[in-house]
Amino acid sequence: MSTPAPAQPAQPAQPALPARTAGPRRRGPAATTTVVLLALSGCALDAPAGTTTDDPTTLRLAETGEYDTLNPLEYPLGITSKLYDGLVAVGQDGELEPGLATELPVPGDDLTTWTVTLREGVTFSDGSAFDADDVVAAYDAVRDPARGSWMSADYAMIEEVVATGPATVRFELAYPYAGLPARLTLGIPASEALGATVVDSPLADEPVGTGPYVLAEWRRGESLTLEAREDWWGGAPEVTTIHLAFVADENARAQRVRSGDVDGAQLSPRTATELDGVAGLELVTNPSGDFRAISLPQTLPFFADPDVRTALNLATDRQAMVDGILAGHGEAIATPFTPAQGDAYEQTATFEHDPDAAAALLDEAGWTLGADGTRVKDGVPFAFTVMYFAEDTLRRDVAQAFASDLAGLGIDVSLEGVDRPYAVTAMDQKAFVLGGGDMPYDPDAQVYRQLHSDYAVFDTDDAYSNPSGYADDEVDRLLEEARREPDADARAATYRLLQERLVENPPLVTVFALEHTYVARGLDAWDGVGHVLEPHEHGVAWGPWFDVQHWTRR
């Protein structure tokens, strides 16, 4: 358990920080009241539109939407990364590096035990001391289905977490698992604040972490403000205040950043490209493991046929989507693996855009053109619905382009803009424009839940895992083999074989991996602004600001 930190003794010397070079899914508590945790001074929170604070240590950004929760067991790798630290951190260019650990986790010979040595002298934002018991409590909680974290299945390989001393933890696994370091990016809260479930936890709006910032004010529906911790173990951040305005509409975000009301925002590729060089703004792009795909639920009889799924892949003009929808800021791909997976990515595992070959496959499968131009088999027209989130213009554009490509083959695709609660109830009967890549820092975390048959049975509580209901014994075998393989080269080779199998028997139509695009001003006043490989999660916790706590003034 966390205990009050000693007030007088000097802090133990900390291991050197890694060198740095320049360069949600579940709804939380529906609170509507203003949350004020810390009085602010000199932050210019109510500055009128068209003005920005003159204080260079204050950063003002427009966020794409409001957060449902600040609980790191429910919302990882987003804004919570400013409030919490994990044992492992995501560093420059997406390299994993020590966070609350003094070094990266050390595996045993058979990958069933991993040892983590913790930094000493670290305190939580409430002044209590961080120790091994907090780590044990966090990982016990995230693994416990009764706690309600959607991530519990991601930690099923962990049998037990044991504190072997105040600053040492051992992870004991049910089977060899090579990708554990990526799973240890989970933010660690003070154990006393966990609550019985993620829903009733006070962490939803009263974060208690070891991170570089604390929640200063949360104006529900309007904004959130963070203030730097002078006692952060990594050193007091020079950017002392981060003010985030919630601006869901992209046109409004673009206007606010252009007018100078805010210093930066995440924008779609086309909008961000148009603002590059305007009003002192610069375009910033980061690669990501974020991909878009169209699920093909196999409850619909035509999608149960792998030849039909192959035909739809051949009919899809991915490069046209990259060039048009993404303004070139992305890469056409054919499986949920992306270039972010490095040596594990097989760049030859692709589908050529070949509508003639697609038409031939459909003819052979018995789906022939009817008198009205729509393909029919046994009196059943080839017609289905593709859902997309109504407020997401990029997914809408993907759906429209996909429907246009298939119309040329005589397939009738209806489009339906939906909200998130409805999408998860209908995903087993309707195709959906999927976004993936929640954890691209290890191939297993990138693809296992998307592809393994363990997730093929539709579950409204986990609708985004394997939404096509796909099952392939060879895919399962390769997934299991790769996660247990200790040799990095052999593991990457197994994943490359897996991608070849996914082209032979595709689970869905994967179209592209995105670069995330942002516009920002004033970056040249700071050293330490770098690039990072981003997950599906994006917004102003990422972009050029992902490492803002380490910036230094020029």
Coordinates of C-alpha atoms in Angstrom, one line a residue:
M1 CA 0.0 0.0 0.0
S2 CA 1.1 3.6 -0.6
T3 CA 2.3 5.3 2.6
P4 CA 3.0 9.0 3.3
A5 CA 6.3 10.0 1.7
P6 CA 9.0 11.0 4.2
A7 CA 9.3 14.8 4.5
Q8 CA 12.9 15.3 5.5
P9 CA 15.3 12.7 4.2
A10 CA 17.0 13.5 0.8
Q11 CA 15.6 11.5 -2.1
P12 CA 17.7 8.6 -3.3
A13 CA 19.7 9.2 -6.5
Q14 CA 17.7 8.3 -9.6
P15 CA 19.0 6.3 -12.5
A16 CA 19.7 8.5 -15.5
L17 CA 16.7 9.2 -17.7
P18 CA 16.8 7.9 -21.3
A19 CA 18.4 10.3 -23.7
R20 CA 15.9 12.3 -25.7
T21 CA 16.7 14.1 -29.0
A22 CA 14.9 16.6 -31.0
G23 CA 13.5 15.5 -33.9
P24 CA -11.7 5.4 -25.5
R25 CA -13.7 3.0 -25.7
R26 CA -15.8 2.7 -22.7
R27 CA -18.0 5.4 -21.2
G28 CA -17.1 6.8 -17.8
P29 CA -19.3 8.4 -15.2
A30 CA -21.7 11.0 -16.7
A31 CA -20.9 13.8 -14.4
T32 CA -21.9 17.3 -15.4
T33 CA -20.6 19.4 -12.6
T34 CA -17.4 21.5 -12.7
V35 CA -14.5 19.8 -11.1
V36 CA -11.9 22.1 -9.5
L37 CA -8.9 20.4 -7.7
L38 CA -6.3 23.1 -7.6
A39 CA -6.5 26.9 -7.7
L40 CA -4.7 28.3 -10.8
S41 CA -2.8 31.5 -11.1
G42 CA -1.8 33.4 -14.2
C43 CA -3.3 30.9 -16.6
A44 CA -5.5 33.2 -18.6
L45 CA -8.2 30.6 -18.8
D46 CA -10.9 33.0 -20.0
A47 CA -8.8 34.8 -22.6
P48 CA -11.2 35.9 -25.4
A49 CA -11.1 34.2 -28.8
G50 CA -8.3 35.4 -31.1
T51 CA -5.9 35.9 -28.3
T52 CA -3.3 33.6 -26.6
T53 CA -1.6 34.1 -23.3
D54 CA 1.8 35.9 -23.4
D55 CA 3.2 33.4 -20.9
P56 CA 5.4 31.0 -22.9
T57 CA 5.0 28.3 -20.2
T58 CA 1.3 28.0 -20.9
L59 CA 0.2 25.8 -23.8
R60 CA -3.3 26.1 -25.2
L61 CA -4.7 23.3 -27.4
A62 CA -8.0 22.3 -29.0
E63 CA -8.9 18.7 -28.3
T64 CA -11.2 16.7 -30.6
G65 CA -13.6 15.8 -27.8
E66 CA -14.2 15.5 -24.1
Y67 CA -12.8 12.6 -22.1
D68 CA -15.3 10.2 -20.5
T69 CA -12.8 9.3 -17.7
L70 CA -9.3 9.9 -16.5
N71 CA -8.9 6.4 -15.0
P72 CA -5.8 4.8 -16.6
L73 CA -7.3 1.3 -16.3
E74 CA -10.0 2.5 -18.6
Y75 CA -8.3 5.1 -20.8
P76 CA -4.6 4.2 -21.4
L77 CA -2.1 6.0 -23.6
G78 CA -4.1 9.2 -24.0
I79 CA -4.4 12.3 -21.8
T80 CA -3.8 9.9 -18.8
S81 CA -0.2 9.6 -19.8
K82 CA 0.3 13.2 -18.6
L83 CA -1.1 12.2 -15.2
Y84 CA 0.3 8.7 -14.7
D85 CA 3.5 6.9 -15.5
G86 CA 3.8 3.3 -16.6
L87 CA 6.6 0.9 -15.8
V88 CA 7.5 1.3 -19.4
A89 CA 7.1 4.5 -21.5
V90 CA 6.7 5.2 -25.2
G91 CA 9.7 7.3 -26.2
Q92 CA 10.9 9.0 -29.3
D93 CA 10.0 7.2 -32.6
G94 CA 7.9 4.8 -30.5
E95 CA 10.8 3.1 -28.9
L96 CA 9.9 1.5 -25.5
E97 CA 12.0 2.8 -22.6
P98 CA 12.0 2.7 -18.8
G99 CA 9.3 4.7 -17.1
L100 CA 8.8 3.9 -13.4
A101 CA 11.2 1.0 -14.0
T102 CA 14.9 1.6 -13.8
E103 CA 15.4 -0.5 -16.9
L104 CA 13.2 -2.4 -19.4
P105 CA 11.7 -5.6 -17.9
V106 CA 14.1 -8.5 -17.7
P107 CA 12.7 -11.9 -18.9
G108 CA 13.6 -15.3 -17.5
D109 CA 15.0 -17.9 -19.9
D110 CA 11.5 -19.3 -20.9
L111 CA 9.6 -15.9 -21.0
T112 CA 7.3 -17.0 -18.2
T113 CA 8.8 -14.7 -15.6
W114 CA 9.7 -11.0 -16.0
T115 CA 11.4 -8.9 -13.3
V116 CA 11.0 -5.2 -13.0
T117 CA 13.1 -3.0 -10.7
L118 CA 11.3 0.2 -9.7
R119 CA 12.6 3.8 -9.3
E120 CA 12.8 4.8 -5.7
G121 CA 11.9 8.1 -4.2
V122 CA 8.9 8.5 -6.6
T123 CA 5.7 10.0 -5.1
F124 CA 2.1 10.3 -6.2
S125 CA 0.4 13.6 -6.7
D126 CA -1.2 13.3 -3.2
G127 CA 2.3 13.1 -1.6
S128 CA 2.2 9.3 -0.9
A129 CA 5.1 7.1 -1.9
F130 CA 5.1 4.8 -4.9
D131 CA 6.2 1.3 -4.3
A132 CA 5.8 -2.3 -5.5
D133 CA 2.4 -2.7 -3.8
D134 CA 0.9 -0.1 -6.1
V135 CA 2.1 -2.0 -9.1
V136 CA 0.7 -5.3 -7.8
A137 CA -2.7 -3.6 -7.1
A138 CA -2.9 -2.0 -10.5
Y139 CA -2.2 -5.2 -12.4
D140 CA -4.5 -7.2 -10.1
A141 CA -7.3 -4.7 -10.8
V142 CA -6.9 -4.5 -14.6
R143 CA -6.9 -8.3 -14.8
D144 CA -10.0 -8.7 -12.6
P145 CA -13.1 -9.0 -14.8
A146 CA -15.2 -7.9 -11.8
R147 CA -13.4 -4.5 -11.9
G148 CA -14.8 -3.9 -15.4
S149 CA -11.8 -2.8 -17.4
W150 CA -12.2 -3.5 -21.1
M151 CA -8.4 -4.4 -21.1
S152 CA -8.7 -7.4 -18.8
A153 CA -8.4 -9.9 -21.7
D154 CA -5.1 -8.2 -22.7
Y155 CA -3.5 -9.3 -19.5
A156 CA -4.8 -12.9 -19.5
M157 CA -1.2 -14.2 -19.8
I158 CA -0.4 -12.9 -16.3
E159 CA -1.1 -15.4 -13.5
E160 CA 0.3 -13.4 -10.7
V161 CA 2.2 -10.2 -9.9
V162 CA 4.4 -10.5 -6.9
A163 CA 6.2 -7.8 -4.9
T164 CA 9.6 -9.3 -4.1
G165 CA 10.7 -6.2 -2.3
P166 CA 9.6 -2.5 -2.0
A167 CA 11.2 -1.8 -5.3
T168 CA 11.0 -5.1 -7.2
V169 CA 8.1 -6.8 -8.9
R170 CA 8.0 -10.2 -10.6
F171 CA 5.4 -11.0 -13.3
E172 CA 4.6 -14.7 -13.4
L173 CA 2.9 -15.8 -16.7
A174 CA 0.7 -18.7 -17.7
Y175 CA 2.7 -19.2 -20.8
P176 CA 5.8 -17.7 -22.6
Y177 CA 4.9 -14.2 -23.8
A178 CA 7.5 -12.2 -25.7
G179 CA 5.4 -9.0 -25.9
L180 CA 5.0 -8.2 -22.2
P181 CA 7.0 -4.9 -22.2
A182 CA 4.4 -3.2 -24.4
R183 CA 1.7 -4.3 -22.0
L184 CA 3.5 -2.6 -19.1
T185 CA 2.8 0.9 -20.4
L186 CA -0.3 0.9 -18.2
G187 CA -0.4 3.9 -16.0
I188 CA 0.0 3.1 -12.3
P189 CA -2.4 4.9 -9.8
A190 CA -2.2 5.0 -6.0
S191 CA -3.6 1.7 -4.8
E192 CA -5.9 3.4 -2.3
A193 CA -7.7 5.3 -5.1
L194 CA -8.6 2.3 -7.3
G195 CA -12.2 1.8 -6.1
A196 CA -14.2 -1.4 -6.4
T197 CA -14.7 -1.0 -10.2
V198 CA -13.5 1.3 -13.0
V199 CA -17.0 2.9 -13.0
D200 CA -17.1 3.8 -9.3
S201 CA -13.4 4.6 -8.9
P202 CA -12.6 8.2 -7.8
L203 CA -9.9 8.1 -10.5
A204 CA -12.5 8.9 -13.1
D205 CA -12.2 12.6 -12.2
E206 CA -9.8 12.7 -9.3
P207 CA -6.5 11.3 -10.7
V208 CA -3.8 10.2 -8.3
G209 CA -0.7 9.4 -10.3
T210 CA 3.0 9.8 -10.4
G211 CA 3.0 11.7 -13.7
P212 CA 4.4 15.1 -14.6
Y213 CA 1.0 17.0 -14.4
V214 CA -2.0 17.1 -12.1
L215 CA -5.6 17.9 -12.9
A216 CA -6.1 21.6 -12.1
E217 CA -9.6 22.2 -13.4
W218 CA -12.2 20.3 -15.4
R219 CA -15.1 22.4 -16.8
R220 CA -17.4 19.6 -18.1
G221 CA -18.3 20.2 -21.7
E222 CA -15.8 23.0 -22.1
S223 CA -12.2 22.5 -21.1
L224 CA -9.6 20.8 -18.9
T225 CA -6.5 22.3 -17.4
L226 CA -3.4 20.5 -16.2
E227 CA -0.7 22.0 -14.0
A228 CA 2.9 20.8 -13.8
R229 CA 4.3 19.1 -10.7
E230 CA 7.4 20.7 -9.3
D231 CA 8.2 17.4 -7.5
W232 CA 7.9 15.1 -10.5
W233 CA 10.6 12.4 -10.4
G234 CA 11.6 13.3 -14.0
G235 CA 12.2 17.0 -13.2
A236 CA 9.8 19.9 -13.1
P237 CA 8.3 20.5 -16.6
E238 CA 9.1 23.9 -18.1
V239 CA 5.6 23.9 -19.7
T240 CA 3.8 24.5 -16.5
T241 CA 0.2 24.8 -17.7
I242 CA -1.7 22.9 -20.4
H243 CA -5.2 24.2 -21.2
L244 CA -7.3 21.9 -23.4
A245 CA -10.5 23.2 -25.0
F246 CA -13.0 20.5 -26.2
V247 CA -13.9 21.3 -29.8
A248 CA -15.5 18.4 -31.5
D249 CA -16.2 20.1 -34.8
E250 CA -13.1 20.1 -37.1
N251 CA -14.0 23.4 -38.8
A252 CA -14.2 25.1 -35.4
R253 CA -10.9 23.6 -34.3
A254 CA -9.3 24.8 -37.6
Q255 CA -10.7 28.3 -37.1
R256 CA -9.6 28.5 -33.5
V257 CA -6.0 27.5 -34.2
R258 CA -5.8 29.8 -37.3
S259 CA -7.2 32.8 -35.3
G260 CA -4.6 32.3 -32.5
D261 CA -7.1 31.3 -29.9
V262 CA -5.1 28.1 -29.4
D263 CA -1.6 27.0 -30.2
G264 CA -2.4 23.7 -31.9
A265 CA -4.9 21.0 -32.7
Q266 CA -5.3 17.6 -34.4
L267 CA -6.9 17.9 -37.8
S268 CA -7.7 15.6 -40.7
P269 CA -4.9 15.3 -43.3
R270 CA -6.5 17.5 -45.9
T271 CA -7.4 20.3 -43.4
A272 CA -4.0 20.2 -41.7
T273 CA -2.2 20.3 -45.1
E274 CA -4.3 23.4 -46.1
L275 CA -3.2 25.2 -42.9
D276 CA 0.5 24.4 -43.3
G277 CA 2.3 27.8 -43.3
V278 CA -0.8 29.8 -42.6
A279 CA -0.8 32.3 -39.6
G280 CA 2.5 30.9 -38.3
L281 CA 1.2 27.3 -38.3
E282 CA 3.2 24.3 -39.3
L283 CA 2.1 20.8 -40.3
V284 CA 3.3 18.1 -38.0
T285 CA 2.9 14.4 -39.0
N286 CA 3.6 11.3 -37.0
P287 CA 3.5 7.7 -38.2
S288 CA 1.1 5.3 -36.4
G289 CA -0.1 1.8 -36.1
D290 CA -3.6 3.2 -36.6
F291 CA -5.4 1.5 -39.5
R292 CA -8.8 1.7 -41.1
A293 CA -10.7 -1.4 -42.3
I294 CA -14.1 -2.6 -43.2
S295 CA -15.4 -5.5 -41.2
L296 CA -17.1 -8.3 -43.1
P297 CA -19.4 -10.1 -40.5
Q298 CA -19.6 -13.7 -41.4
T299 CA -23.2 -13.9 -40.1
L300 CA -24.0 -12.5 -43.6
P301 CA -23.8 -15.5 -45.9
F302 CA -21.8 -13.9 -48.7
F303 CA -19.0 -13.0 -46.3
A304 CA -18.6 -16.6 -45.1
D305 CA -17.1 -17.4 -48.5
P306 CA -13.3 -16.5 -48.5
D307 CA -13.4 -16.1 -52.3
V308 CA -16.0 -13.3 -51.9
R309 CA -13.9 -11.6 -49.2
T310 CA -10.9 -11.8 -51.6
A311 CA -12.9 -10.3 -54.4
L312 CA -13.9 -7.3 -52.2
N313 CA -10.2 -6.8 -51.4
L314 CA -9.3 -6.9 -55.0
A315 CA -12.0 -4.4 -55.9
T316 CA -10.9 -1.8 -53.3
D317 CA -8.7 1.0 -54.6
R318 CA -6.6 1.6 -51.5
Q319 CA -4.1 4.0 -53.1
A320 CA -6.9 6.3 -54.3
M321 CA -8.1 6.5 -50.7
V322 CA -4.6 7.3 -49.5
D323 CA -4.1 10.0 -52.2
G324 CA -7.5 11.5 -51.8
I325 CA -8.8 11.0 -48.3
L326 CA -5.4 11.2 -46.6
A327 CA -3.8 13.7 -49.0
G328 CA -0.9 11.2 -49.2
H329 CA -0.4 11.0 -45.4
G330 CA -0.7 7.2 -45.1
E331 CA 0.1 3.9 -46.7
A332 CA -2.1 1.4 -48.4
I333 CA -2.1 -1.9 -46.5
A334 CA -3.9 -5.2 -46.8
T335 CA -3.9 -6.6 -43.2
P336 CA -4.0 -5.1 -39.7
F337 CA -0.2 -5.2 -39.7
T338 CA 1.3 -1.8 -40.5
P339 CA 4.9 -0.6 -41.2
A340 CA 4.9 0.4 -37.5
Q341 CA 5.6 -3.3 -36.8
G342 CA 9.1 -3.0 -38.3
D343 CA 10.7 -6.4 -39.2
A344 CA 7.4 -8.1 -38.5
Y345 CA 5.7 -6.3 -41.4
E346 CA 5.5 -8.1 -44.7
Q347 CA 5.3 -5.4 -47.4
T348 CA 4.6 -7.9 -50.1
A349 CA 1.4 -9.1 -48.5
T350 CA -0.9 -6.9 -50.6
F351 CA -3.9 -6.9 -52.9
E352 CA -3.5 -5.3 -56.3
H353 CA -6.4 -3.2 -57.3
D354 CA -7.9 -5.6 -59.9
P355 CA -11.7 -5.2 -60.5
D356 CA -11.6 -7.7 -63.4
A357 CA -10.1 -10.4 -61.2
A358 CA -12.7 -9.5 -58.5
A359 CA -15.6 -9.8 -60.9
A360 CA -14.2 -13.2 -62.1
L361 CA -14.1 -14.5 -58.5
L362 CA -17.6 -13.4 -57.8
D363 CA -18.9 -15.0 -61.0
E364 CA -17.2 -18.3 -60.0
A365 CA -18.8 -18.0 -56.6
G366 CA -22.2 -17.8 -58.2
W367 CA -22.8 -14.1 -57.7
T368 CA -23.8 -13.1 -61.2
L369 CA -25.1 -9.8 -62.5
G370 CA -28.9 -9.5 -62.6
A371 CA -31.0 -7.5 -65.0
D372 CA -30.9 -4.5 -62.7
G373 CA -27.1 -4.5 -62.6
T374 CA -26.9 -6.0 -59.0
R375 CA -25.2 -9.3 -58.4
V376 CA -27.6 -12.1 -57.2
K377 CA -27.2 -15.7 -56.1
D378 CA -30.1 -18.0 -55.5
G379 CA -32.5 -15.1 -55.7
V380 CA -30.6 -13.1 -53.0
P381 CA -29.1 -9.8 -54.0
F382 CA -25.6 -8.9 -52.9
A383 CA -26.5 -5.9 -50.8
F384 CA -25.3 -4.9 -47.3
T385 CA -24.9 -1.9 -45.0
V386 CA -21.6 -0.3 -43.9
M387 CA -21.8 1.7 -40.7
Y388 CA -19.5 4.5 -39.7
F389 CA -19.4 7.0 -36.8
A390 CA -21.6 9.9 -38.0
E391 CA -19.2 12.6 -36.6
D392 CA -16.1 11.0 -38.1
T393 CA -15.6 12.5 -41.6
L394 CA -12.6 10.3 -42.4
R395 CA -14.5 7.1 -41.7
R396 CA -17.4 8.5 -43.7
D397 CA -15.1 9.1 -46.7
V398 CA -13.7 5.6 -46.4
A399 CA -17.2 4.2 -46.4
Q400 CA -18.2 6.3 -49.5
A401 CA -15.0 5.3 -51.4
F402 CA -15.5 1.6 -50.6
A403 CA -19.2 1.7 -51.6
S404 CA -18.2 3.4 -54.9
D405 CA -15.6 0.7 -55.7
L406 CA -18.1 -2.1 -55.0
A407 CA -20.9 -0.4 -57.0
G408 CA -18.7 -0.9 -60.1
L409 CA -18.9 -4.7 -59.5
G410 CA -22.7 -4.7 -59.1
I411 CA -22.7 -4.8 -55.2
D412 CA -25.2 -2.6 -53.5
V413 CA -23.7 -0.9 -50.4
S414 CA -25.9 1.3 -48.2
L415 CA -24.1 3.7 -45.8
E416 CA -25.3 4.5 -42.3
G417 CA -23.9 7.1 -40.0
V418 CA -24.4 5.9 -36.4
D419 CA -23.4 6.7 -32.9
R420 CA -21.1 4.6 -30.8
P421 CA -23.7 2.9 -28.6
Y422 CA -25.7 1.7 -31.6
A423 CA -22.6 0.5 -33.5
V424 CA -21.7 -2.1 -30.9
T425 CA -25.2 -3.6 -31.0
A426 CA -25.3 -4.0 -34.8
M427 CA -21.7 -5.0 -35.7
D428 CA -22.5 -8.7 -36.1
Q429 CA -25.1 -7.9 -38.8
K430 CA -23.7 -4.8 -40.6
A431 CA -20.2 -4.1 -41.9
F432 CA -18.4 -1.3 -40.1
V433 CA -15.5 1.1 -40.8
L434 CA -13.1 -0.1 -38.1
G435 CA -10.2 1.8 -36.5
G436 CA -7.4 -0.3 -34.9
G437 CA -3.9 -0.3 -33.6
D438 CA -4.5 0.5 -29.9
M439 CA -1.0 -0.8 -28.9
P440 CA 1.3 -0.9 -32.0
Y441 CA 4.5 -1.3 -29.9
D442 CA 4.4 -5.1 -30.2
P443 CA 2.9 -7.1 -33.1
D444 CA 0.9 -9.3 -30.7
A445 CA -0.8 -6.3 -29.1
Q446 CA -1.5 -4.9 -32.6
V447 CA -3.3 -7.9 -34.0
Y448 CA -4.2 -10.7 -31.6
R449 CA -7.6 -9.5 -30.6
Q450 CA -8.4 -8.6 -34.2
L451 CA -7.7 -12.0 -35.6
H452 CA -7.8 -14.8 -33.1
S453 CA -10.9 -17.1 -33.1
D454 CA -11.2 -16.7 -29.3
Y455 CA -12.9 -13.4 -30.1
A456 CA -15.0 -14.7 -33.0
V457 CA -18.2 -15.0 -31.1
F458 CA -19.9 -11.6 -31.1
D459 CA -20.0 -9.8 -27.7
T460 CA -21.5 -6.4 -27.4
D461 CA -19.1 -5.7 -24.5
D462 CA -16.1 -6.3 -26.8
A463 CA -17.6 -5.7 -30.2
Y464 CA -14.4 -4.2 -31.7
S465 CA -12.4 -7.4 -31.2
N466 CA -12.6 -9.6 -34.3
P467 CA -15.8 -7.9 -35.5
S468 CA -15.9 -10.1 -38.6
G469 CA -16.3 -13.3 -36.6
Y470 CA -13.2 -14.6 -38.3
A471 CA -11.7 -18.1 -37.5
D472 CA -8.8 -19.7 -39.2
D473 CA -6.8 -22.5 -37.5
E474 CA -3.6 -21.6 -39.3
V475 CA -3.9 -18.0 -38.2
D476 CA -4.5 -19.1 -34.6
R477 CA -1.5 -21.4 -34.7
L478 CA 0.8 -18.7 -36.0
L479 CA -0.5 -16.1 -33.5
E480 CA 0.2 -18.5 -30.6
E481 CA 3.6 -19.5 -32.0
A482 CA 4.7 -15.9 -32.4
R483 CA 3.7 -14.7 -28.9
R484 CA 5.7 -17.5 -27.4
E485 CA 8.9 -17.2 -29.5
P486 CA 11.9 -15.8 -27.6
D487 CA 14.0 -15.1 -30.7
A488 CA 13.2 -11.7 -32.2
D489 CA 14.1 -12.7 -35.8
A490 CA 12.2 -15.9 -35.7
R491 CA 9.2 -14.2 -34.2
A492 CA 9.2 -11.5 -36.9
A493 CA 9.4 -14.3 -39.6
T494 CA 6.4 -16.0 -38.1
Y495 CA 4.4 -12.8 -38.3
R496 CA 5.4 -12.3 -41.9
L497 CA 4.1 -15.8 -42.7
L498 CA 0.9 -14.9 -40.9
Q499 CA 0.3 -11.9 -43.2
E500 CA 0.7 -14.2 -46.2
R501 CA -2.1 -16.4 -44.8
L502 CA -4.3 -13.3 -44.2
V503 CA -4.0 -12.5 -47.9
E504 CA -5.0 -16.0 -48.8
N505 CA -8.0 -15.9 -46.4
P506 CA -8.7 -12.3 -45.6
P507 CA -10.8 -11.5 -42.5
L508 CA -11.8 -8.0 -43.6
V509 CA -10.9 -5.3 -46.0
T510 CA -8.0 -3.3 -44.5
V511 CA -7.4 -0.2 -46.5
F512 CA -4.6 2.0 -45.1
A513 CA -2.4 3.0 -42.1
L514 CA -2.6 6.7 -41.2
E515 CA -0.1 9.3 -40.4
H516 CA -1.7 11.4 -37.7
T517 CA -1.7 15.1 -38.7
Y518 CA -1.5 18.2 -36.5
V519 CA -1.0 21.9 -36.8
A520 CA 1.0 23.9 -34.2
R521 CA 2.7 27.2 -33.7
G522 CA 5.6 28.2 -31.6
L523 CA 7.4 24.8 -31.6
D524 CA 10.7 26.4 -32.6
A525 CA 10.9 28.1 -29.2
W526 CA 11.5 24.8 -27.5
D527 CA 14.2 22.0 -27.5
G528 CA 13.0 18.4 -27.2
V529 CA 10.1 18.5 -29.7
G530 CA 10.3 15.2 -31.4
H531 CA 8.4 12.5 -33.3
V532 CA 6.7 9.4 -32.0
L533 CA 5.0 6.4 -33.4
E534 CA 1.4 6.8 -32.3
P535 CA -1.4 4.2 -31.6
H536 CA -5.0 4.5 -32.8
E537 CA -5.5 6.9 -29.9
H538 CA -4.7 10.4 -31.1
G539 CA -5.3 14.0 -30.1
V540 CA -3.2 16.6 -28.3
A541 CA -1.8 14.1 -25.8
W542 CA 0.2 12.9 -28.8
G543 CA 1.4 14.9 -31.9
P544 CA 4.3 17.2 -31.2
W545 CA 3.2 17.5 -27.6
F546 CA 3.5 13.8 -26.6
D547 CA 6.7 14.6 -24.7
V548 CA 6.0 18.1 -23.6
Q549 CA 7.1 17.4 -20.0
H550 CA 10.7 17.1 -21.3
W551 CA 10.7 20.3 -23.4
T552 CA 13.3 23.0 -22.5
R553 CA 13.1 26.6 -23.5
R554 CA 15.6 27.8 -26.1

